[in-house]
XYZ file of C-alpha atoms in Angstrom:
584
model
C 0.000 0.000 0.000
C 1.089 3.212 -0.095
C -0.347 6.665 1.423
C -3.500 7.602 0.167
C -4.219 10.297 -2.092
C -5.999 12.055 0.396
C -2.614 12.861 2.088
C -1.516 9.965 5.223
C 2.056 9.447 4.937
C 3.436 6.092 6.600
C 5.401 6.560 9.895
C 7.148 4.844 12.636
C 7.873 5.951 16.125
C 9.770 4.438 19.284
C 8.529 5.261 22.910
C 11.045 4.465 25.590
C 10.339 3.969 29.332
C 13.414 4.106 31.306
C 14.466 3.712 35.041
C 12.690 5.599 36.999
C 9.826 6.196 34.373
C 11.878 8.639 32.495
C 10.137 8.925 28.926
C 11.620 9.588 25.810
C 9.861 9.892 22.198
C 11.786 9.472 19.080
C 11.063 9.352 15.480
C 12.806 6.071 14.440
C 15.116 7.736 11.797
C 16.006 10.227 14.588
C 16.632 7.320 17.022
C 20.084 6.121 18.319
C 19.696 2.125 17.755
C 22.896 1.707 19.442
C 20.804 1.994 22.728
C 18.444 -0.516 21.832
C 19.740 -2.987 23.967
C 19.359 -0.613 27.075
C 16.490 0.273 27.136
C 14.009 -1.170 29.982
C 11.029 -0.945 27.898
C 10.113 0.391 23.949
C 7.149 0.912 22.401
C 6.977 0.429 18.818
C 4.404 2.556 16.867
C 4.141 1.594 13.360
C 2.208 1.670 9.836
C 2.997 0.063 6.674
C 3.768 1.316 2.892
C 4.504 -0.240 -0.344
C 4.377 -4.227 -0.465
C 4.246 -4.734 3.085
C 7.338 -2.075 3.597
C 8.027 -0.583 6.590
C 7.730 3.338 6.457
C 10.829 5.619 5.186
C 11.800 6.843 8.421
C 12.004 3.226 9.494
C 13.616 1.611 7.105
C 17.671 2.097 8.202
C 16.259 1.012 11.739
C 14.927 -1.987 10.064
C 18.206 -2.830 8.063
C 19.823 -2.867 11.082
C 17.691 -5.181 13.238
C 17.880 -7.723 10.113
C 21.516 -7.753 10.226
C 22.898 -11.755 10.759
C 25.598 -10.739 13.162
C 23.089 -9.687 15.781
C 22.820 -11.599 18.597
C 19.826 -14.003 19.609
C 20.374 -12.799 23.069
C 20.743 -9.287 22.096
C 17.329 -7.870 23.250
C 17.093 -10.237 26.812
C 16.413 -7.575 29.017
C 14.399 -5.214 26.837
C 10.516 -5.604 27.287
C 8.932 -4.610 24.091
C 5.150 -3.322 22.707
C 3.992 -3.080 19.105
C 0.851 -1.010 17.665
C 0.340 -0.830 14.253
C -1.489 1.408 12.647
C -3.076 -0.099 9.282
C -6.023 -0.537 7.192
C -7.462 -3.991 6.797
C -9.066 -3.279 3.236
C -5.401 -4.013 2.156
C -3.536 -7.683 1.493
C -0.451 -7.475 4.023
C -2.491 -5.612 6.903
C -0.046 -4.199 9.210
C 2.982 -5.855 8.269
C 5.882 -3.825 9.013
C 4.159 -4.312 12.314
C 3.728 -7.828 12.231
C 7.118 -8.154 11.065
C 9.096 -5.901 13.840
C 6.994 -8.001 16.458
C 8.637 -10.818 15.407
C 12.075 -9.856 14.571
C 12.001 -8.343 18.624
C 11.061 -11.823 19.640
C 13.969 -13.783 17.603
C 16.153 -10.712 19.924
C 15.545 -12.132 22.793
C 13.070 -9.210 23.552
C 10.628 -9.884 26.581
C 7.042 -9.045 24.738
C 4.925 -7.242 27.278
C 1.451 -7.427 25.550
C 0.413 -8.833 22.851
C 0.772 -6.657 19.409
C -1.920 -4.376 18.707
C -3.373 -3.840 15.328
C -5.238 -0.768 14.590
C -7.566 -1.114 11.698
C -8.325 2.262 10.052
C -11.548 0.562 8.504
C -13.289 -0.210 12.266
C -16.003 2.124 12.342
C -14.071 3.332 15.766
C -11.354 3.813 13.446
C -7.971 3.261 14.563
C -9.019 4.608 18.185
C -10.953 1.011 18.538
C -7.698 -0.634 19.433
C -5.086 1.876 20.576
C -7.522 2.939 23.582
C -7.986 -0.694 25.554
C -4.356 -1.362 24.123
C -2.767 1.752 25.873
C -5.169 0.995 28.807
C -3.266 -2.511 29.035
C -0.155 -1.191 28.308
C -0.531 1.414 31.524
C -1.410 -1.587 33.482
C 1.499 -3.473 32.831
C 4.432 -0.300 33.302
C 2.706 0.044 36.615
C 2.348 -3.357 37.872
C 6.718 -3.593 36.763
C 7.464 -0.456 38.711
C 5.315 -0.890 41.183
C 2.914 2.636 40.405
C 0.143 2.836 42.136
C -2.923 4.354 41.443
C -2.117 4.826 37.747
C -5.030 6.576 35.792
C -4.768 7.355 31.829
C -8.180 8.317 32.284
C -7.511 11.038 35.329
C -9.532 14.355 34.639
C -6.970 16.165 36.592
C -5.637 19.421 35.124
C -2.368 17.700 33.960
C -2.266 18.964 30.353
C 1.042 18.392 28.708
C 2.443 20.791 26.518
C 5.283 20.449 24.154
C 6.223 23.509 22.982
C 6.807 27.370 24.715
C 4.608 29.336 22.726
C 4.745 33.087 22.742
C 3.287 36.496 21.007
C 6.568 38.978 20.692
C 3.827 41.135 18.776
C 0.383 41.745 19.401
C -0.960 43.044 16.287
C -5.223 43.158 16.431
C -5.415 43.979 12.602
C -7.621 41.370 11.309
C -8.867 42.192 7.628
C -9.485 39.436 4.407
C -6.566 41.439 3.026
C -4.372 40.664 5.519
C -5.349 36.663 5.467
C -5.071 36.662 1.580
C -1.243 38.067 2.267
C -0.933 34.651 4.655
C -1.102 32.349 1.700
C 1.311 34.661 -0.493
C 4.409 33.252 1.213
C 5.292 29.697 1.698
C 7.091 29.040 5.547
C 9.071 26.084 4.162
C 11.510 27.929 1.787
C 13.528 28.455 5.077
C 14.056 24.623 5.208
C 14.938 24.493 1.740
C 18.309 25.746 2.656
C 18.864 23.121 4.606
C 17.155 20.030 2.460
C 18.754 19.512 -0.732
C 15.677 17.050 -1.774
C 13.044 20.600 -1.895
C 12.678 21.734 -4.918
C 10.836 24.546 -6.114
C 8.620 24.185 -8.777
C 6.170 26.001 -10.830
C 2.605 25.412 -12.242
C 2.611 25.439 -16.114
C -0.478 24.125 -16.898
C -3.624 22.550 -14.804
C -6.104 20.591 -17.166
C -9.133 19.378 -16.466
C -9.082 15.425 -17.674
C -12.986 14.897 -17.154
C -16.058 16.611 -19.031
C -17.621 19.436 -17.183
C -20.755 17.418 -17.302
C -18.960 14.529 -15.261
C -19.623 14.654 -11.628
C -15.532 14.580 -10.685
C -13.522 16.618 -11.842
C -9.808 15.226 -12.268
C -7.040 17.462 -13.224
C -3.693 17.002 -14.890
C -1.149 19.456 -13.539
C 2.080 19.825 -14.893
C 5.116 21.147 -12.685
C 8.304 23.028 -14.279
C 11.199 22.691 -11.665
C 14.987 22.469 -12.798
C 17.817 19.714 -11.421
C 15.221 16.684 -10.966
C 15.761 13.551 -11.463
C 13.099 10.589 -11.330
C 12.610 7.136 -12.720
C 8.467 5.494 -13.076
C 6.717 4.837 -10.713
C 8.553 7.528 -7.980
C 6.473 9.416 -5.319
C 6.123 13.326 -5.576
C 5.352 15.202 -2.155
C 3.756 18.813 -1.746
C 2.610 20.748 1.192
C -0.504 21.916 0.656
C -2.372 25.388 2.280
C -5.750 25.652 3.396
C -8.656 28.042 2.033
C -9.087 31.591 2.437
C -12.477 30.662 3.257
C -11.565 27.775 5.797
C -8.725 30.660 7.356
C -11.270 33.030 7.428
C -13.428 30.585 9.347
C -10.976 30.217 11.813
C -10.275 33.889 12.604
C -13.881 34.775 12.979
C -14.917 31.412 15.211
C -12.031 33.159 17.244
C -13.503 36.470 17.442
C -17.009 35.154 17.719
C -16.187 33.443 20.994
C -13.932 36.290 22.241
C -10.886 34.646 21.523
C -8.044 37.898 21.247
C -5.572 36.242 18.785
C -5.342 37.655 15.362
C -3.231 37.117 12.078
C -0.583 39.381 12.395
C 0.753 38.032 15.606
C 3.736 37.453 15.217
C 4.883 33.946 17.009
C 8.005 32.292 19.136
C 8.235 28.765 19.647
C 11.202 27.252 22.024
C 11.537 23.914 22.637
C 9.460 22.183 25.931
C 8.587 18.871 25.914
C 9.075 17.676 22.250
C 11.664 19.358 19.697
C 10.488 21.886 17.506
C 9.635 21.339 13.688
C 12.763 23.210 11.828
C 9.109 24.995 10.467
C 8.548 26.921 13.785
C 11.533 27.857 14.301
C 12.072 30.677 12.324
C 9.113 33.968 13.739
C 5.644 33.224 11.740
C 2.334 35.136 11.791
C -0.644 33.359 13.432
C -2.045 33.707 9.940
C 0.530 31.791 8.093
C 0.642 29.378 10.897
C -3.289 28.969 10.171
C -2.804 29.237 6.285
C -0.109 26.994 5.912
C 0.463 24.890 9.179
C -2.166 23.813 11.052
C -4.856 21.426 8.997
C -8.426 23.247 9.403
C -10.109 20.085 7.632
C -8.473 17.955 10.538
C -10.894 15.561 11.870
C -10.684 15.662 16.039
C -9.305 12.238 17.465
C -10.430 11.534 21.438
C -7.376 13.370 22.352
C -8.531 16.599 21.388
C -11.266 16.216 23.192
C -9.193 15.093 26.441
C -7.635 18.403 25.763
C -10.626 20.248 25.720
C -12.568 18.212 28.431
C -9.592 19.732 30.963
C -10.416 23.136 29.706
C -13.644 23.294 29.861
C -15.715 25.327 32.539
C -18.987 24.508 30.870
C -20.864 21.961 32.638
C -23.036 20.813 30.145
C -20.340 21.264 27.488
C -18.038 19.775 29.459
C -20.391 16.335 30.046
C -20.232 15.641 26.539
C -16.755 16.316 25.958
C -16.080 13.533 28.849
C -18.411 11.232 27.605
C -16.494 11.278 23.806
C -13.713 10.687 26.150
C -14.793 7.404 27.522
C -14.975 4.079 25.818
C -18.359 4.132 26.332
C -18.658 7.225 24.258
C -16.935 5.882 21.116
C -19.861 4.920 19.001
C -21.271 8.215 19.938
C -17.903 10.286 19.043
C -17.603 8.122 15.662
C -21.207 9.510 14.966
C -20.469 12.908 15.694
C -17.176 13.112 13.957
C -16.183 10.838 11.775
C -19.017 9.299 9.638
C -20.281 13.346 8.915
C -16.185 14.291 8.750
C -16.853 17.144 10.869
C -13.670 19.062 11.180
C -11.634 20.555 14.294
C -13.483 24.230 12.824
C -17.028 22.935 13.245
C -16.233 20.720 16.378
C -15.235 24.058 17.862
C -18.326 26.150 17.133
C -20.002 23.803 18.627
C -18.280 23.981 21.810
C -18.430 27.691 22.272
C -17.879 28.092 26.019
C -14.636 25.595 25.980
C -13.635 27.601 22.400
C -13.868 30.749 24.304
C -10.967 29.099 27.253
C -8.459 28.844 24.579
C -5.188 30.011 23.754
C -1.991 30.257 21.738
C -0.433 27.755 23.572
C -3.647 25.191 23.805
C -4.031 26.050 19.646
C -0.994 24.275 19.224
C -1.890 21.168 21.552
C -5.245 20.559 19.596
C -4.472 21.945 15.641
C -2.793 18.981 13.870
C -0.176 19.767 11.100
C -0.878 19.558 7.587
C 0.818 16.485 6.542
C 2.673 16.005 2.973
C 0.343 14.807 0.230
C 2.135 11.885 -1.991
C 1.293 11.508 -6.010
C 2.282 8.937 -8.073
C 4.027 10.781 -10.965
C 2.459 10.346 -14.611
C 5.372 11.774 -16.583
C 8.546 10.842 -18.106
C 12.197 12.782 -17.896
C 12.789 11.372 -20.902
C 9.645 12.639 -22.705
C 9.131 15.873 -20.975
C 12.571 17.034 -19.478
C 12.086 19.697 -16.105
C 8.845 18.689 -15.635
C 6.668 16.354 -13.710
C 3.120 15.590 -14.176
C 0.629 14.743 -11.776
C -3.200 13.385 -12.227
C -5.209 14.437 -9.013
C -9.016 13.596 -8.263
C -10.738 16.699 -6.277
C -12.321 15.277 -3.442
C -15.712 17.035 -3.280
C -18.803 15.632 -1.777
C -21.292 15.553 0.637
C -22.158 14.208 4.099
C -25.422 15.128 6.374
C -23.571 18.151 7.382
C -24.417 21.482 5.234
C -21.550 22.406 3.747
C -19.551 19.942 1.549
C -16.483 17.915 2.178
C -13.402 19.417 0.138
C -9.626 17.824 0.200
C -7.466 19.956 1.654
C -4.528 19.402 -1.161
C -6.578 18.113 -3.953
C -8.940 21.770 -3.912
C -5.365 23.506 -3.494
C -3.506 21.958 -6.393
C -6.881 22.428 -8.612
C -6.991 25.794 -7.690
C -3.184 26.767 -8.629
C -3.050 29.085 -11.743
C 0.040 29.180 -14.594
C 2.833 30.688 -12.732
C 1.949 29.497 -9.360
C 4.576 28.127 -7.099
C 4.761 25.446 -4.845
C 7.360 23.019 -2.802
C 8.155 19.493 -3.546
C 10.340 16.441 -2.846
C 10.773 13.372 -4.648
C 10.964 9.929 -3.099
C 10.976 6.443 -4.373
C 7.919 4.926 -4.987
C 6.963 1.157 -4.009
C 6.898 0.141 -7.867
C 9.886 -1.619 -9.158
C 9.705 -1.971 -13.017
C 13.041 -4.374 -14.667
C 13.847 -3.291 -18.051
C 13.403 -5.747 -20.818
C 10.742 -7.454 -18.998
C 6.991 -7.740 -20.792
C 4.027 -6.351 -18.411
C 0.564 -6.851 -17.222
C -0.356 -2.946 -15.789
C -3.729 -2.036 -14.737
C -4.551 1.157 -13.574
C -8.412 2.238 -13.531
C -8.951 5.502 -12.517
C -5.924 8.178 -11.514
C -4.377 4.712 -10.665
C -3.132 5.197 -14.538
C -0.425 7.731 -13.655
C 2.438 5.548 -12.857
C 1.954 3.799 -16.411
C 1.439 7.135 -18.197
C 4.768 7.670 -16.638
C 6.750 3.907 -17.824
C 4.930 4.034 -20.976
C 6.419 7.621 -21.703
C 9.319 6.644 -20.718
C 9.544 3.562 -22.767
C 8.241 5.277 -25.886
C 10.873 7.773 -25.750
C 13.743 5.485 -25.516
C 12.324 4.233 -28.724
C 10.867 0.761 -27.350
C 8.364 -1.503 -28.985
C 5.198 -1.346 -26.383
C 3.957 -4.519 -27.302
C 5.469 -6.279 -24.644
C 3.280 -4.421 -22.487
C -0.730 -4.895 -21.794
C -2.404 -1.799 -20.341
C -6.149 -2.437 -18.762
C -7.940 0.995 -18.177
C -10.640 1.713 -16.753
C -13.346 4.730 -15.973
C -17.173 5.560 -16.288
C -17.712 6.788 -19.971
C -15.190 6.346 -22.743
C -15.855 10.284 -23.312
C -16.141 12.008 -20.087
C -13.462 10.536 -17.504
C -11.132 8.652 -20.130
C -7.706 10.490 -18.612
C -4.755 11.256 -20.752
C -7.118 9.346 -23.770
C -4.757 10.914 -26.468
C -1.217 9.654 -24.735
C -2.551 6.147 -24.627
C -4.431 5.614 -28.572
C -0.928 7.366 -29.606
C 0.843 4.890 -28.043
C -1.128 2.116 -29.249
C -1.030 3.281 -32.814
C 2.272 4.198 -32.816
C 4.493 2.558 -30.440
C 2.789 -1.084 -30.273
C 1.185 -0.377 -26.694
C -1.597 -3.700 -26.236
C -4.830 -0.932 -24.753
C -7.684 -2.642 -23.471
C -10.199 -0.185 -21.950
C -13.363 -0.791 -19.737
C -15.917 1.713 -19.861
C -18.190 0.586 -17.285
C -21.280 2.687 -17.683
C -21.394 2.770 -21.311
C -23.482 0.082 -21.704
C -26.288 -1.694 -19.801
C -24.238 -4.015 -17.608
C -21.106 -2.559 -15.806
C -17.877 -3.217 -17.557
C -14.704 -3.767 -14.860
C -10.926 -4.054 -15.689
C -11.572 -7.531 -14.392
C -14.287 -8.370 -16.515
C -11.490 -7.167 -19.540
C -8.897 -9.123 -18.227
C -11.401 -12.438 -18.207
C -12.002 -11.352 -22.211
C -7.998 -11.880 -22.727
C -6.899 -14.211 -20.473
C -5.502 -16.431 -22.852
C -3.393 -13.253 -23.542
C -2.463 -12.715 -20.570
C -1.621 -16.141 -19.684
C 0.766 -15.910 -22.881
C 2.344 -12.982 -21.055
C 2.771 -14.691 -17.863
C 3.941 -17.879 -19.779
C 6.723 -15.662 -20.730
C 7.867 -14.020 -17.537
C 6.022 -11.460 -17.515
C 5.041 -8.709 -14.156
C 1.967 -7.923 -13.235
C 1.346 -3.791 -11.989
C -1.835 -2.762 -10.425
C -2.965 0.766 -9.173
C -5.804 2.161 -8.308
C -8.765 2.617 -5.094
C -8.217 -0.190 -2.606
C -11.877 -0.819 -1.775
C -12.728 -4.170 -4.414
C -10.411 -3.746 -7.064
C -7.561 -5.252 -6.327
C -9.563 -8.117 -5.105
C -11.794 -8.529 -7.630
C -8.711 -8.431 -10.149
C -6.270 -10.622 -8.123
C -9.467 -13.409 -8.295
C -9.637 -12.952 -11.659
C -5.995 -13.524 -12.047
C -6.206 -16.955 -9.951
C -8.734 -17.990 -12.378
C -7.646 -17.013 -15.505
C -4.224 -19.194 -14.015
C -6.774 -22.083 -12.866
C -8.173 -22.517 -16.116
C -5.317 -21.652 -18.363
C -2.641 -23.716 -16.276
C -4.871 -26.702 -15.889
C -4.692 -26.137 -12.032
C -6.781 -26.788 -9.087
C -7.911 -23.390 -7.199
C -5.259 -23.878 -4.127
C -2.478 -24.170 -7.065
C -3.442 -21.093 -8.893
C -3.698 -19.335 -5.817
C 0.263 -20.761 -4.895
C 1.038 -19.662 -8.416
C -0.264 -16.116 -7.421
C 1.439 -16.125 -4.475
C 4.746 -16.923 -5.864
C 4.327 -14.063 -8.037
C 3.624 -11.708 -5.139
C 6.331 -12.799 -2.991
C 8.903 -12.305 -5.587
C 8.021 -8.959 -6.918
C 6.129 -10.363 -10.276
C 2.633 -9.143 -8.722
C 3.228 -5.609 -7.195
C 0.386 -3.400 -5.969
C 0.191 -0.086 -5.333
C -3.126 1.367 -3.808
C -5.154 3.861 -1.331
C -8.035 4.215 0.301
């Protein structure tokens, strides 16, 4: 899997209790592993990318704990915990996860609860596990250092804050001028200087793919940015910035409930509890902290309402912010905020009195970051030299709320005009395409991008494209056909093998799957002669219903029974022949 398109970026984390109950929290590339042995006890907290990869920032932590020359007894004193944080709707749920657990073990680590397995598809979402498992967790640290009277769920007035937060100048200009002038910079050029993967790029053009009739509208947005280099099926990263009418929002819900912060206060941060973001380091405007740091479409977790449950001098405001606190109150806060996707904007106007107790410093205990937003890129270097191309779908729709749900990054990248510049960084992507090798690639949807991009790339080095079969797939062969011209040139001129399933265009729904079963004798000539299978696109059925079809296709071609076609598929997955990459 890799993060969705909607913007979650994998991470892992490391939590270490020491002697004493000293605590210490560390990003895992920032983490010294040399320790690892020391430690009394760790807690591992960790999602999952690519083909059941662990995250970037894991991944030299990783290499390490694989290496043969450890020893068995390395880990004999270290009691260890592992949470994942995953989404069952894909194959290898939680498997960096799955996989650290057991690496610990083979250590000689002491396991001190069983792993936990958060499943962002639980209609409690993730929350559904971590709460009993931290609950457990707490038990067990007290019951080995002998705490008493340990309570995770204390309503004390214990709120931890990480940073020093201070105004050095208290402007009380507030004025849409003055907001509109808080998306005109961008805060991270300051860390370019210091990152020699940020680039800065500009918009040259930003197409719409589907028919203005067609109820999404998809756009293909081309970036100019010079000294880039990239290979198919690579990742490109941007920060997006909210909306001057979600800012705007913000500034009034804080004047509304007599809030006296304002845009042109100019901010400090100093390091508390937790180190400050190389962002905040540098003096910011609340405004461009609003515009460009904090997400204003975050959805509240149960910690931000811990946070606001302390707060709180409301009694009947502060009754329901306990009871979303409580286990018993999860159905009831997954009602409330998650299945309408209320945001931490609305969640606030709703809680006027506790809104009204806030303050610079709370802001920045219960505002979440915007996080990076990952696209697969859909161009070639070799076709298109200092640029990179990107298809995005703008998430619009609706909810029993009034107002709409909009993306955060999708709206903000369809909204760019010519000339418009943003950040980037490019990583690696979980696709791993061999040269000389014929290919299976299906990519319904955006999921086409990271073909567009080895098809371009293959055409331009002058190679025959008939080694390579490309299933598409969409609504309507003339409203939401993406890129259409790329592809029939490629066909007609380069050899390309297009097969295309336009699934409302006639009576009965038309899948890539159903296309597939139509050639499978084809494709079963392709496997037959080494060939890699490449699928991209929505993880909900999909991949499933493709990966079945595959199996059968295999069963009935191969003369097989249904538990050897599903070995045979298998096989392929485990070394690299059947490679997914998809979001949620």
């Amino acid at each position: 899997m890799w993060p969705n398109k909607s913007g979650k970026v994998p991470k892992g984390f490391v939590i270490v209790v020491r002697k004493g109950v000293s605590t210490m929290v560390s990003a895992l590339d920032d983490y010294n592993v040399a320790n690892l042995g020391f430690e009394n006890v760790t807690i591992f907290v960790v999602s999952t990318t690519g083909q059941g990869d662990p995250p970037n920032n894991m991944r030299q932590f990783w290499r390490f704990l694989l290496r043969k020359s450890l020893s068995p007894t390395m880990l004999t004193n270290v009691r260890y915990g592992v949470i994942g944080l995953g989404d069952s709707s894909y194959r290898k749920f939680n498997f960096a996860a799955k996989k650290l657990n057991k690496r610990l073990a083979q250590l000689g680590g002491i396991e001190l609860l069983p792993i936990g397995l958060a499943d962002d598809q639980h209609d409690l979402g993730i929350d559904a596990v971590i709460g009993p498992w931290i609950h457990k967790l707490w038990e067990k640290i007290a019951f080995i250092y002998n705490i008493p009277n340990i309570n995770i769920n204390s309503n004390g007035k214990q709120l931890f804050e990480r940073y020093d937060v201070s105004i050095i100048d208290d402007c009380d200009e507030t004025s849409t001028t003055k907001m509109v002038s808080c998306l005109e910079t961008d805060i991270y050029m300051q860390e370019m200087i210091t990152r020699d993967d940020m680039k800065l790029g500009v918009i040259i053009e930003n197409t719409r793919t589907t028919a203005e009739d067609h109820f999404q509208d998809v756009r293909l947005i081309k970036i100019k940015a010079e000294s880039i280099t990239y290979e198919p099926g690579d990742i490109i990263y941007v920060r997006p910035k909210n909306s001057l009418k979600q800012i705007e929002k913000f500034f009034n819900l804080l004047n509304d409930n007599n809030v006296p912060l304002h845009p042109d206060m100019i901010i400090q941060i100093s390091e508390k509890e937790i180190k400050v973001p190389c962002v905040l380091k540098q003096s910011l405007t609340l405004g461009e902290i609003v515009a460009q740091y904090w997400d204003l479409n975050y959805r509240p977790r149960r910690s931000t309402f811990e946070i606001l449950c302390e707060i709180s001098e409301n009694d009947l405001e502060k009754e329901k912010l306990y009871e979303f606190t409580m286990p018993s109150g999860q159905e009831e806060l997954y009602d409330y905020v998650t299945r309408p996707r209320r945001n931490i904007i609305e969640v606030l106007a709703d809680f006027p009195h506790t809104t009204s107790k806030l303050n610079i410093q709370l802001l920045f205990e219960i505002m979440s970051p915007i996080k990076p937003r990952a696209f697969s890129i859909a161009s070639s270097m070799k076709s298109t030299k200092d640029e990179i191309h990107v298809l995005v779908a703008v998430v619009n729709y609706k909810t029993k709320l009034l107002e709409r749900r909009l993306g955060l990054c999708s709206n903000w990248l369809a909204n760019l005009k010519v000339g418009s510049k943003l950040i980037f960084w490019i990583q690696k992507g979980t696709f791993v395409f061999p040269s000389n090798v014929p290919t299976i690639l299906i990519g319904p949807g955006t999921g086409i991008a990271p073909f567009r991009s080895l098809l371009l790339e293959k055409a331009a080095m002058k190679q025959d494209l008939s080694s390579c079969l490309l299933f598409f797939g969409c609504r309507y062969k003339d409203k939401d056909y993406h890129c259409k011209d790329d592809f029939i040139y490629l066909a007609d001129k380069a050899g390309l093998q297009l097969f295309c399933a336009f699934s409302r265009d006639q009576e009965h729904k038309m899948y890539v799957q159903h296309v597939i079963r139509k050639n499978n004798l084809l494709c079963w000539k392709f496997l037959q002669n080494g060939a890699n299978i490449y699928l991209a696109g929505n993880s909900k059925d999909m991949p499933n219903s493709v990966r079945e079809e595959f199996i059968d296709l295999v069963k009935q071609n191969g003369k097989l029974t249904h538990e050897e076609a599903v070995n045979f598929i298998e096989q392929l997955e485990k070394t690299n022949r059947y490679q997914s990459e998809t979001w949620s």
